[in-house]
Short mmCIF file of C-alpha atoms in Angstrom, two decimals:
data_model
loop_
_atom_site.label_atom_id
_atom_site.label_comp_id
_atom_site.label_asym_id
_atom_site.label_seq_id
_atom_site.Cartn_x
_atom_site.Cartn_y
_atom_site.Cartn_z
CA MET K 1 71.17 -25.61 -88.63
CA SER K 2 69.58 -22.00 -89.57
CA ALA K 3 68.06 -19.99 -86.84
CA ALA K 4 64.35 -20.79 -88.33
CA THR K 5 64.97 -24.24 -88.15
CA GLN K 6 66.25 -23.90 -84.67
CA GLY K 7 63.60 -21.90 -83.51
CA LEU K 8 61.02 -24.42 -84.97
CA THR K 9 62.63 -27.45 -83.20
CA GLN K 10 62.52 -25.49 -79.82
CA LYS K 11 58.60 -24.76 -80.23
CA VAL K 12 58.37 -28.69 -81.17
CA ASN K 13 59.87 -29.99 -78.69
CA ARG K 14 58.26 -27.56 -76.04
CA LEU K 15 55.05 -28.95 -77.33
CA LEU K 16 55.99 -32.39 -77.07
CA SER K 17 57.26 -31.89 -73.45
CA SER K 18 54.11 -30.23 -72.25
CA ASN K 19 51.28 -32.45 -70.55
CA VAL K 20 48.91 -31.72 -73.06
CA SER K 21 47.96 -34.52 -75.39
CA ILE K 22 47.73 -33.62 -78.75
CA ALA K 23 45.38 -36.63 -79.97
CA SER K 24 43.06 -35.70 -76.94
CA ALA K 25 39.37 -34.86 -77.77
CA GLY K 26 39.59 -31.05 -76.25
CA MET K 27 42.80 -30.43 -78.22
CA VAL K 28 41.22 -31.58 -81.28
CA SER K 29 38.12 -29.62 -80.69
CA CYS K 30 40.23 -26.65 -80.17
CA LEU K 31 42.17 -27.05 -83.45
CA ASN K 32 39.08 -27.50 -85.25
CA GLY K 33 37.73 -24.66 -84.00
CA VAL K 34 40.80 -22.62 -85.00
CA SER K 35 40.89 -24.04 -88.29
CA GLU K 36 37.65 -22.06 -89.32
CA PHE K 37 40.01 -18.86 -89.10
CA VAL K 38 43.18 -20.27 -91.12
CA PRO K 39 42.24 -20.31 -94.94
CA LYS K 40 43.36 -23.37 -96.90
CA GLY K 41 47.03 -22.76 -97.73
CA GLY K 42 46.98 -19.87 -95.68
CA ASN K 43 49.70 -21.25 -92.99
CA THR K 44 51.89 -18.51 -93.47
CA LEU K 45 53.28 -15.91 -91.19
CA ALA K 46 50.80 -13.31 -91.95
CA ALA K 47 48.02 -15.57 -91.65
CA ARG K 48 49.07 -16.59 -88.20
CA ARG K 49 49.34 -13.07 -87.09
CA GLN K 50 45.64 -12.65 -88.60
CA LEU K 51 44.79 -15.38 -86.55
CA GLN K 52 45.62 -13.99 -83.30
CA HIS K 53 43.52 -10.67 -83.96
CA GLN K 54 40.69 -12.90 -85.24
CA LEU K 55 40.85 -14.96 -81.96
CA GLU K 56 40.83 -11.83 -79.83
CA ALA K 57 37.75 -10.33 -81.91
CA LYS K 58 35.76 -13.40 -81.49
CA ASP K 59 36.70 -13.62 -77.41
CA LEU K 60 35.47 -10.04 -77.63
CA GLN K 61 32.34 -10.96 -79.24
CA HIS K 62 31.76 -13.58 -77.12
CA CYS K 63 32.16 -11.26 -73.85
CA LYS K 64 29.66 -8.81 -75.39
CA GLU K 65 27.29 -11.33 -75.73
CA LEU K 66 27.84 -12.91 -72.49
CA LEU K 67 27.60 -9.32 -71.09
CA GLU K 68 24.23 -8.68 -73.02
CA ARG K 69 22.93 -12.41 -71.70
CA PHE K 70 23.83 -11.58 -68.13
CA SER K 71 22.30 -7.83 -68.56
CA PRO K 72 19.02 -8.65 -67.21
CA VAL K 73 20.52 -10.56 -64.30
CA SER K 74 22.63 -7.44 -63.66
CA LYS K 75 19.57 -5.44 -63.56
CA VAL K 76 18.08 -7.82 -61.23
CA PHE K 77 20.99 -7.62 -58.82
CA GLU K 78 20.93 -3.91 -58.93
CA ALA K 79 17.56 -3.74 -58.01
CA THR K 80 18.08 -6.10 -55.64
CA GLU K 81 20.71 -4.08 -54.26
CA ARG K 82 18.57 -0.95 -54.28
CA ILE K 83 15.94 -2.95 -52.31
CA LEU K 84 18.71 -4.45 -49.93
CA ASP K 85 19.88 -0.76 -49.52
CA ASP K 86 16.44 0.81 -48.89
CA LEU K 87 15.89 -2.21 -46.62
CA ASN K 88 18.84 -1.32 -44.89
CA ALA K 89 18.03 1.99 -44.32
CA THR K 90 14.36 0.88 -42.91
CA VAL K 91 16.41 -1.45 -40.44
CA GLU K 92 18.50 1.42 -39.40
CA ALA K 93 15.26 3.67 -38.99
CA ALA K 94 13.24 0.87 -37.07
CA SER K 95 16.72 0.35 -35.03
CA GLU K 96 16.83 4.05 -34.17
CA ARG K 97 13.06 4.11 -33.17
CA VAL K 98 13.63 1.04 -31.22
CA LYS K 99 16.29 2.75 -29.46
CA ALA K 100 14.12 5.90 -28.91
CA ALA K 101 11.17 3.80 -27.79
CA ARG K 102 13.53 1.87 -25.08
CA LYS K 103 14.94 5.02 -23.97
CA SER K 104 11.12 6.55 -24.01
CA SER K 105 9.92 3.49 -22.27
CA GLY K 106 12.44 3.59 -19.71
CA SER K 107 11.58 6.88 -18.55
CA LEU K 108 7.69 5.94 -18.54
CA VAL K 109 8.55 2.98 -16.41
CA GLU K 110 10.59 4.81 -14.10
CA ARG K 111 7.57 7.40 -14.13
CA ALA K 112 5.20 4.79 -13.48
CA SER K 113 7.21 3.18 -10.62
CA LYS K 114 7.37 6.87 -9.20
CA LEU K 115 3.60 7.43 -9.55
CA GLU K 116 2.94 3.84 -8.01
CA GLU K 117 4.88 4.68 -4.80
CA GLU K 118 3.02 8.06 -4.67
CA LYS K 119 -0.15 6.29 -5.06
CA LYS K 120 0.93 4.09 -2.16
CA ILE K 121 1.63 7.07 -0.22
CA ILE K 122 -1.45 8.78 -1.07
CA GLN K 123 -3.33 5.74 -0.12
CA SER K 124 -1.85 5.52 3.29
CA LYS K 125 -2.42 9.34 4.03
CA SER K 126 -6.09 8.83 2.75
CA LYS K 127 -6.73 5.96 5.38
CA VAL K 128 -5.18 8.30 8.00
CA VAL K 129 -7.41 11.11 6.92
CA ASN K 130 -10.46 8.98 6.73
CA LYS K 131 -9.55 7.50 10.20
CA LEU K 132 -9.23 10.99 11.25
CA LEU K 133 -12.34 12.17 9.64
CA SER K 134 -14.40 9.09 11.50
CA GLN K 135 -13.27 10.11 14.98
CA PHE K 136 -13.49 13.87 14.39
CA GLN K 137 -16.16 14.79 12.04
CA LEU K 138 -19.84 15.23 11.73
CA GLN K 139 -21.77 13.77 9.33
CA ALA K 140 -24.08 15.59 6.96
CA HIS K 141 -26.94 14.25 8.50
CA HIS K 142 -25.78 14.82 11.98
CA SER K 143 -25.18 18.29 11.47
CA LYS K 144 -28.43 18.87 9.78
CA ALA K 145 -30.38 17.07 13.06
CA LEU K 146 -28.20 19.38 15.44
CA GLU K 147 -29.80 22.55 13.39
CA SER K 148 -33.28 21.43 13.74
CA ASN K 149 -35.78 22.16 16.46
CA GLU K 150 -37.36 18.74 16.23
CA VAL K 151 -36.39 16.22 18.81
CA ASN K 152 -36.05 12.76 17.54
CA GLU K 153 -33.86 9.64 17.47
CA ASN K 154 -31.51 11.52 14.53
CA MET K 155 -31.06 14.56 17.09
CA LEU K 156 -30.27 11.91 20.01
CA ASP K 157 -27.57 10.42 17.63
CA ALA K 158 -26.21 13.45 16.70
CA ILE K 159 -25.71 14.67 20.48
CA GLU K 160 -24.27 11.32 21.26
CA ARG K 161 -21.76 11.54 18.16
CA VAL K 162 -20.80 15.24 19.44
CA ASN K 163 -20.11 13.83 22.97
CA GLU K 164 -17.94 11.18 21.32
CA ILE K 165 -15.98 13.83 19.31
CA ARG K 166 -15.56 16.06 22.12
CA ASP K 167 -13.99 12.98 24.06
CA ASN K 168 -11.54 12.40 21.02
CA CYS K 169 -10.75 15.97 21.04
CA HIS K 170 -9.51 15.88 24.96
CA VAL K 171 -7.46 12.88 23.70
CA LEU K 172 -6.09 15.02 21.10
CA LEU K 173 -5.29 17.86 23.11
CA GLU K 174 -2.31 15.80 24.55
CA SER K 175 -0.42 16.01 21.41
CA TYR K 176 -2.28 18.66 19.22
CA GLN K 177 -3.57 21.37 21.66
CA ARG K 178 -4.45 24.13 19.19
CA VAL K 179 -6.18 21.73 16.97
CA GLY K 180 -8.20 19.97 19.66
CA LEU K 181 -9.07 23.52 21.08
CA ASP K 182 -10.41 24.61 17.47
CA MET K 183 -12.14 21.38 17.01
CA ILE K 184 -13.95 21.71 20.40
CA GLU K 185 -14.75 25.34 19.98
CA SER K 186 -16.30 25.03 16.64
CA LEU K 187 -18.74 21.86 18.12
CA ALA K 188 -19.74 23.88 21.05
CA LYS K 189 -22.23 26.35 19.96
CA ARG K 190 -24.14 23.42 18.07
CA GLN K 191 -23.82 21.09 21.14
CA GLU K 192 -25.42 23.66 23.40
CA ARG K 193 -28.02 24.74 20.91
CA ALA K 194 -29.02 21.12 20.84
CA TYR K 195 -28.94 20.44 24.33
CA ARG K 196 -31.33 23.61 24.91
CA VAL K 197 -33.73 22.29 22.29
CA LEU K 198 -33.62 18.98 24.31
CA PHE K 199 -34.10 20.42 27.55
CA HIS K 200 -37.32 22.59 26.24
CA TRP K 201 -38.74 19.84 24.75
CA THR K 202 -38.26 17.50 27.59
CA GLN K 203 -40.02 20.43 29.57
CA LYS K 204 -42.89 20.16 27.55
CA HIS K 205 -43.18 16.40 27.77
CA VAL K 206 -42.90 16.13 31.60
CA GLN K 207 -46.44 16.27 32.20
CA SER K 208 -47.57 13.64 29.73
CA ILE K 209 -44.70 11.69 31.19
CA ALA K 210 -45.72 12.09 34.74
CA GLU K 211 -49.48 10.77 33.89
CA ASN K 212 -48.34 7.69 32.60
CA THR K 213 -50.19 5.11 34.64
CA GLY K 214 -47.73 2.10 33.99
CA GLY K 215 -47.45 1.80 30.04
CA ALA K 216 -43.88 1.66 28.50
CA LEU K 217 -42.27 5.46 28.36
CA ASN K 218 -41.50 7.29 25.40
CA PRO K 219 -38.10 5.72 24.32
CA ILE K 220 -37.00 9.12 23.32
CA PHE K 221 -37.81 10.98 26.48
CA THR K 222 -35.84 8.25 28.59
CA ARG K 223 -32.96 8.63 26.18
CA GLY K 224 -32.78 12.24 26.26
CA LEU K 225 -33.24 12.68 29.84
CA GLU K 226 -30.08 9.99 30.08
CA LEU K 227 -28.16 12.66 27.84
CA LEU K 228 -29.27 15.51 29.81
CA LYS K 229 -26.92 13.98 32.36
CA GLN K 230 -24.04 15.50 30.53
CA ARG K 231 -25.74 19.04 31.73
CA PRO K 232 -26.19 18.66 35.38
CA ALA K 233 -28.16 21.83 35.26
CA TYR K 234 -30.88 20.83 32.67
CA PHE K 235 -30.94 17.23 34.12
CA SER K 236 -31.50 18.38 37.81
CA HIS K 237 -34.24 20.88 36.63
CA CYS K 238 -35.90 17.99 34.65
CA LEU K 239 -35.85 15.67 37.66
CA ASP K 240 -37.52 18.33 39.78
CA MET K 241 -40.16 18.63 37.45
CA VAL K 242 -40.70 15.24 37.03
CA ALA K 243 -40.83 14.72 40.56
CA ASN K 244 -43.24 17.43 41.12
CA ALA K 245 -45.58 16.42 38.35
CA ARG K 246 -45.21 12.93 39.79
CA ARG K 247 -46.21 13.95 43.10
CA ILE K 248 -49.19 16.17 41.75
CA VAL K 249 -50.33 13.24 40.11
CA MET K 250 -49.91 10.60 42.98
CA ILE K 251 -51.90 12.95 45.35
CA LYS K 252 -54.72 13.32 42.78
CA ARG K 253 -54.89 9.68 42.42
CA PHE K 254 -54.82 9.12 46.33
CA ILE K 255 -57.63 11.47 46.78
CA ALA K 256 -59.60 9.74 44.16
CA ALA K 257 -58.92 6.32 45.70
CA LEU K 258 -59.80 7.90 49.03
CA CYS K 259 -63.26 9.35 47.92
CA ARG K 260 -64.29 8.08 44.55
CA GLY K 261 -62.66 4.64 44.31
CA GLY K 262 -61.84 3.08 41.23
CA PRO K 263 -63.87 3.29 37.70
CA ASN K 264 -67.37 2.00 38.30
CA GLY K 265 -66.92 1.89 41.67
CA GLN K 266 -64.44 -1.00 42.15
CA PRO K 267 -62.68 -0.88 43.88
CA ARG K 268 -64.77 1.09 46.45
CA PRO K 269 -63.78 4.42 48.15
CA ILE K 270 -61.30 3.89 51.28
CA GLU K 271 -63.38 6.35 53.23
CA ILE K 272 -66.23 4.00 53.28
CA HIS K 273 -64.43 2.02 56.00
CA ALA K 274 -63.70 5.15 57.80
CA GLY K 275 -65.61 3.87 60.73
CA ASP K 276 -63.03 0.73 61.20
CA PRO K 277 -60.02 2.33 61.86
CA ILE K 278 -57.93 -0.83 61.28
CA ARG K 279 -59.60 -1.38 57.92
CA TYR K 280 -59.25 1.87 57.15
CA VAL K 281 -55.62 2.41 57.81
CA SER K 282 -54.89 -0.94 56.10
CA ASP K 283 -56.82 0.03 52.71
CA MET K 284 -54.37 3.55 52.68
CA LEU K 285 -51.17 1.51 53.30
CA ALA K 286 -52.49 -1.02 50.47
CA TRP K 287 -53.09 1.80 48.17
CA VAL K 288 -49.62 3.09 49.36
CA HIS K 289 -47.79 -0.24 48.90
CA GLN K 290 -49.16 -0.40 45.47
CA ALA K 291 -48.42 3.21 44.45
CA VAL K 292 -44.35 2.68 45.67
CA ALA K 293 -44.48 -0.73 43.52
CA MET K 294 -45.60 1.72 40.40
CA GLU K 295 -43.16 4.41 41.09
CA ARG K 296 -40.52 1.79 41.12
CA GLU K 297 -41.29 0.62 37.94
CA PHE K 298 -41.58 4.11 36.67
CA LEU K 299 -38.40 4.88 37.86
CA LEU K 300 -36.51 1.81 36.60
#
């Protein structure tokens, strides 16, 4: 057997031993497609070699066409890739900003927490200061009243307020001697001035008070006299003046009752009954009894 015959035999045997069915539709279709490139009567060695080049060229053409058809898709993918790259860069930038914001917000939260603590401390100190001021500070209207020469309810309120502050300062001396002394000294001049004004005002009104015939006393006078007890010298002098004025008034009233009687002659003068010693003395004692009752009411 020649070498050519032997090679052909091997090819035929290999084809027959393969799993590909020669009569299958796929094989027939492939053979029909290949037959286009083989000229009639051209089953020669040169034609077979040319067939390989033609198939490779056809395959290359199909690949080019496939590439051309997929070119728009490739462009879409490239654009998508660029968008994804931009999106990725944006996400990374946003992530960095979020990290920076978290870091910044963390410091802000810490700062806010510290400020809240400081606020609580300041509020606590403010309460202490307000309480201190309520016990040791004069309000503006009190200070104005102490500097005034007019004696009224405001001045009396201011004097009472000063007395309260001085009492609080004496308590303060037990722990903070220097502060207590400074506050007492700052109030002393205004307090003495207010007492002096009150004393002079009381002196001026003693006579009108002494002539009171049983009506309600001036509440400012009685309250002012009560406050003057804090200054024994002023208080004692005022009491002496009131006593002297009342004594003079009572003497005048006794003489009037003795000689002239009441208004329009009623009651009649006590001296009318001078000839009757018992009646005379009884009328005088009755007047004294009534006068004592009036003085009692006056003093109360």
